[in-house]
Structure formats: C-alpha cells, structure tokens
Short mmCIF file of C-alpha atoms and ligand atoms in Angstrom, two decimals:
data_model
loop_
_atom_site.label_atom_id
_atom_site.label_comp_id
_atom_site.label_asym_id
_atom_site.label_seq_id
_atom_site.Cartn_x
_atom_site.Cartn_y
_atom_site.Cartn_z
CA MET A 17 31.53 -39.87 15.94
CA THR A 18 34.14 -41.96 17.72
CA GLU A 19 33.45 -43.21 21.00
CA ALA A 20 36.18 -40.57 22.59
CA ALA A 21 34.73 -37.59 20.96
CA HIS A 22 31.22 -38.66 22.05
CA ASP A 23 32.46 -39.15 25.71
CA SER A 24 34.10 -35.54 25.38
CA THR A 25 30.95 -33.93 24.09
CA LEU A 26 29.13 -35.39 26.79
CA ASP A 27 31.67 -34.17 29.35
CA PHE A 28 31.47 -30.68 28.01
CA ASN A 29 27.81 -30.48 28.01
CA ARG A 30 27.69 -31.75 31.57
CA ARG A 31 30.30 -29.45 32.87
CA ALA A 32 28.46 -26.56 31.04
CA LEU A 33 25.12 -27.72 32.74
CA ILE A 34 26.58 -27.67 36.22
CA LYS A 35 28.17 -24.21 35.64
CA GLY A 36 24.93 -23.01 34.35
CA THR A 37 26.50 -22.06 31.12
CA LEU A 38 24.90 -24.67 28.79
CA PHE A 39 22.51 -22.28 26.91
CA GLY A 40 25.19 -19.30 27.02
CA VAL A 41 23.56 -17.43 29.98
CA ALA A 42 26.12 -16.48 32.56
CA THR A 43 25.32 -16.91 36.27
CA VAL A 44 26.87 -15.02 39.15
CA PRO A 45 28.05 -16.92 42.05
CA LEU A 46 25.77 -16.49 44.94
CA VAL A 47 27.48 -18.08 48.08
CA TRP A 48 30.66 -20.49 47.23
CA GLY A 49 33.77 -18.74 47.15
CA SER A 50 32.38 -15.11 46.96
CA ASP A 51 31.39 -12.51 49.55
CA ALA A 52 27.38 -12.60 49.63
CA SER A 53 27.18 -9.10 51.43
CA ALA A 54 29.59 -7.49 49.01
CA ALA A 55 27.78 -4.73 46.79
CA PRO A 56 27.52 -5.60 43.43
CA SER A 57 30.29 -4.56 41.18
CA ALA A 58 28.25 -3.70 38.11
CA VAL A 59 24.53 -3.65 37.01
CA GLN A 60 23.65 -6.22 34.40
CA THR A 61 20.87 -5.43 31.99
CA VAL A 62 19.17 -8.94 31.00
CA LYS A 63 16.79 -8.90 28.23
CA ALA A 64 14.25 -11.53 28.14
CA TYR A 65 15.61 -14.39 25.76
CA GLY A 66 14.17 -14.13 22.28
CA THR A 67 12.59 -10.83 22.40
CA ALA A 68 13.17 -8.16 19.97
CA SER A 69 12.59 -4.23 20.02
CA ILE A 70 10.81 -3.46 16.58
CA SER A 71 9.11 -0.45 15.09
CA LEU A 72 5.80 -0.70 13.27
CA THR A 73 3.99 2.03 11.37
CA ILE A 74 0.12 1.22 12.50
CA ASN A 75 -2.67 3.56 10.94
CA ARG A 76 0.03 6.24 10.16
CA GLN A 77 1.47 6.06 13.70
CA GLN A 78 4.89 4.87 14.59
CA TYR A 79 4.71 2.07 17.65
CA LYS A 80 8.07 1.00 19.31
CA LEU A 81 7.07 -2.41 20.42
CA ASP A 82 9.05 -5.19 22.42
CA VAL A 83 7.86 -8.55 21.12
CA ASP A 84 8.75 -12.15 21.23
CA VAL A 85 10.37 -12.84 18.04
CA ARG A 86 7.90 -15.67 17.29
CA ALA A 87 4.68 -13.24 17.97
CA SER A 88 2.25 -13.01 15.40
CA LEU A 89 1.45 -9.53 13.84
CA LEU A 90 -2.05 -10.15 15.38
CA ASP A 91 -0.67 -10.75 18.93
CA ALA A 92 1.55 -7.81 18.46
CA LEU A 93 -1.35 -5.48 17.70
CA ARG A 94 -3.90 -6.95 20.29
CA ASP A 95 -1.28 -7.65 23.35
CA THR A 96 1.43 -5.30 22.65
CA ALA A 97 0.06 -2.18 21.04
CA GLY A 98 -3.35 -2.49 22.49
CA LEU A 99 -5.27 -2.32 19.31
CA THR A 100 -7.94 -5.01 20.19
CA GLY A 101 -10.19 -4.06 17.24
CA THR A 102 -8.53 -6.87 15.02
CA LYS A 103 -9.90 -10.25 16.40
CA LYS A 104 -8.64 -13.70 16.81
CA GLY A 105 -10.68 -16.30 15.86
CA CYS A 106 -9.00 -19.45 14.73
CA ASP A 107 -5.35 -18.22 14.93
CA HIS A 108 -4.67 -20.70 12.06
CA GLY A 109 -5.60 -18.74 8.88
CA GLN A 110 -8.89 -19.99 8.39
CA CYS A 111 -11.58 -17.65 9.32
CA GLY A 112 -10.42 -14.29 8.23
CA ALA A 113 -11.38 -12.34 11.53
CA CYS A 114 -7.65 -11.03 11.73
CA THR A 115 -7.60 -9.48 8.38
CA VAL A 116 -5.77 -6.33 8.28
CA LEU A 117 -4.07 -4.36 5.60
CA VAL A 118 -0.44 -4.33 4.87
CA ASP A 119 0.78 -1.88 2.29
CA GLY A 120 -2.84 -1.75 0.90
CA LYS A 121 -3.37 -5.65 0.54
CA ARG A 122 -5.16 -7.81 2.81
CA GLN A 123 -3.15 -9.86 5.17
CA LEU A 124 -4.19 -12.46 7.77
CA SER A 125 -2.39 -11.04 10.77
CA CYS A 126 -2.33 -14.48 12.67
CA MET A 127 -0.20 -15.78 9.90
CA SER A 128 2.52 -13.19 9.70
CA PHE A 129 5.19 -12.69 12.37
CA ALA A 130 5.21 -9.09 13.70
CA VAL A 131 8.89 -8.84 12.69
CA MET A 132 8.13 -9.07 9.05
CA ASN A 133 6.12 -5.98 9.43
CA GLN A 134 8.69 -3.51 9.80
CA GLY A 135 8.75 -0.70 7.18
CA LYS A 136 5.41 -1.55 6.16
CA GLN A 137 2.09 0.37 6.62
CA ILE A 138 -0.38 -1.44 8.56
CA THR A 139 -4.03 -0.72 8.66
CA THR A 140 -6.34 -1.87 11.20
CA ILE A 141 -10.10 -1.09 11.96
CA GLU A 142 -8.93 1.76 14.21
CA GLY A 143 -7.45 3.48 11.48
CA LEU A 144 -10.34 3.58 9.10
CA GLU A 145 -12.17 6.92 10.03
CA SER A 146 -11.15 10.13 8.92
CA ALA A 147 -9.50 12.76 11.12
CA GLY A 148 -12.67 14.66 11.63
CA GLY A 149 -14.38 11.43 13.03
CA GLU A 150 -16.28 10.33 9.62
CA LEU A 151 -16.63 6.61 9.12
CA HIS A 152 -15.11 5.01 6.07
CA PRO A 153 -17.74 4.36 3.42
CA MET A 154 -17.34 0.65 4.18
CA GLN A 155 -17.98 1.14 7.83
CA GLN A 156 -21.19 3.47 7.04
CA ALA A 157 -22.32 0.74 4.48
CA PHE A 158 -22.09 -2.12 7.23
CA LEU A 159 -24.20 0.03 9.51
CA ASP A 160 -26.74 1.12 6.81
CA HIS A 161 -27.16 -2.52 5.74
CA ASP A 162 -27.13 -4.17 9.50
CA ALA A 163 -24.29 -6.46 7.77
CA PHE A 164 -23.25 -7.82 11.38
CA GLN A 165 -24.89 -9.40 14.51
CA CYS A 166 -22.47 -10.34 17.13
CA GLY A 167 -19.80 -8.36 15.41
CA TYR A 168 -17.02 -10.52 16.04
CA CYS A 169 -16.22 -11.04 12.22
CA THR A 170 -16.88 -7.65 11.30
CA PRO A 171 -13.27 -5.71 11.38
CA GLY A 172 -11.96 -8.53 9.18
CA GLN A 173 -14.96 -8.24 6.90
CA ILE A 174 -14.78 -4.46 6.42
CA LEU A 175 -10.95 -4.52 5.82
CA SER A 176 -11.44 -7.45 3.40
CA GLY A 177 -14.25 -5.78 1.60
CA ILE A 178 -11.99 -2.68 1.18
CA ALA A 179 -9.24 -4.59 -0.54
CA CYS A 180 -11.66 -6.48 -2.53
CA ILE A 181 -12.92 -3.17 -4.08
CA ASN A 182 -9.27 -1.85 -4.62
CA GLU A 183 -8.58 -5.35 -6.08
CA GLY A 184 -11.16 -4.90 -8.46
CA HIS A 185 -12.98 -7.89 -7.34
CA ALA A 186 -16.46 -6.12 -6.66
CA SER A 187 -17.94 -5.70 -9.84
CA THR A 188 -20.78 -8.68 -9.25
CA ASP A 189 -22.52 -10.31 -6.51
CA ASP A 190 -20.55 -13.52 -7.42
CA ASP A 191 -17.34 -11.88 -7.52
CA ILE A 192 -17.83 -10.38 -4.02
CA ARG A 193 -19.04 -13.69 -2.59
CA GLU A 194 -16.21 -15.24 -4.24
CA TYR A 195 -13.52 -12.77 -3.18
CA MET A 196 -14.88 -12.21 0.42
CA SER A 197 -15.05 -16.19 0.95
CA GLY A 198 -12.14 -16.23 3.22
CA ASN A 199 -13.85 -14.31 5.85
CA LEU A 200 -16.42 -16.38 7.85
CA CYS A 201 -19.56 -15.08 9.66
CA ARG A 202 -20.90 -17.59 11.98
CA CYS A 203 -23.84 -15.50 12.50
CA ALA A 204 -24.38 -15.85 8.54
CA ALA A 205 -25.04 -11.89 7.66
CA TYR A 206 -23.63 -12.99 4.29
CA PRO A 207 -26.53 -11.34 1.95
CA ASN A 208 -26.23 -8.23 4.10
CA ILE A 209 -22.50 -8.15 3.73
CA VAL A 210 -22.64 -8.42 0.02
CA ALA A 211 -25.28 -5.52 -0.03
CA ALA A 212 -22.77 -3.23 2.01
CA VAL A 213 -19.90 -4.13 -0.09
CA LYS A 214 -21.84 -2.91 -3.17
CA GLN A 215 -22.89 0.35 -1.48
CA ALA A 216 -19.31 0.93 -0.35
CA ARG A 217 -18.14 0.04 -3.92
CA ASP A 218 -20.48 2.77 -5.60
CA LYS A 219 -19.58 5.30 -2.82
CA MET A 220 -15.76 4.71 -3.38
CA GLY A 221 -16.30 5.21 -7.03
CA ARG A 222 -14.80 1.55 -8.13
CA ALA A 223 -15.80 -1.35 -9.84
FE1 FES B 12 -6.52 -15.52 11.81
FE2 FES B 12 -8.57 -16.94 11.88
S1 FES B 12 -7.82 -15.40 13.35
S2 FES B 12 -7.54 -16.39 10.15
FE1 FES B 13 -21.22 -12.60 14.17
FE2 FES B 13 -20.23 -12.27 11.79
S1 FES B 13 -21.62 -10.92 12.62
S2 FES B 13 -19.54 -13.87 13.35
#
C-alpha cells in the first residue's frame, strides 16, 4: 500500500469514527444543527447486533427464539427456551453433561451452534416421558438401579444411553462402558449406570 493510499484509509476511518458510522451504525444528531425539542420523524427499530431469530423443534414443539448467532445449542436450550434439564458441565465438549439427541443421534449441545439446528428434531430430557406421563424405560432403569447420586450428569447419561442402545452398542458390559465413556460421572455411579442401560436395552427390545 502506498503512503498516500495508507493516509487516505486512515483519513476515512477517522472521519467514519468521528461521525459514528465506522461500524455501519447510523446515529441521530442530538443537538448540533438540529432542533432537540422537535418530535421524532420516524420510529427506528434497532435489533441488537449479532442476534438471529431462529426456529427450533424441541421435544416435538416449535420454538421461536432470538439468540446470539454465536450461542451454543446448550445456551439456547437453557437460557432462551428455559429447558434447564440439559446440564452445563465443562462447556468444552469434555464431560457429556450437555448431551441431547439431534435427529436421533447424540450431540454435545455445548459444541453446536443453535442456528445450525434449525429443521432438526431435538430431544432433551424433558421430552422423554410419554404423553401420559410414563417415564421412558431408560429413566425408569436409572431409578430402579440408583444410577445417580447428585444427578448432575444424569440427563446426559440417559440421552447417551438411549443413543447407545439405538446404535447397537449395548450388547455387552464392555460395549456399554466403551460407548458411554464420553459421559463422565464425578459421583462414580458407573456400575449402576451400566446395569440401568442393560435393563433399558432389554425393555426396549434392542441388542
Ligand atoms: Fe458439553 Fe461438558 S458441557 S461436554
Ligand atoms: Fe453426580 Fe453423576 S451422579 S456426577
């Protein structure tokens, strides 16, 4: 870039800055050269920068949500849709607490942008029980086997257990341990979790 071109860019940016239009945001003059007491000529609707209006299908229900374009699916579920059953552990894809089902497959919701999930079927722990209020076989199995203590990891474990069975990865204890290994339990309820997944597998009629 030549010296002159460099100077002109600088000049443009300084002018834009002083006019308040550097980032494309128009401002309304408040005092100088205007009549501050005059009625506003038009109402301006201003949307927060970087937000998006999206539509998500969660537990067979449509949700219209305004979210930051950078919001994770986890934050959209918990903070915007109010579905706090899905838990935030590490927020870095390492603990499995935030596991949900997307189109039937397990997904770490902290690792997926909310905007990427439009048009997909999202299932959270709140969507598992039947319309008549009957628990999903996996939920019932966790109760029957005391497969939790504090319960913080439990929604993710339950969703992951369902996917594990549907993937055909629950035929042996070793398989269950291996394919559930992305879901950490700090209370170390692992033996009971394996027992619960086996009970649910048999109830669900899958290998
Ligand atoms: Fe998503 Fe830990 S909160 S993996
Ligand atoms: Fe406490 Fe798993 S039951 S972390």
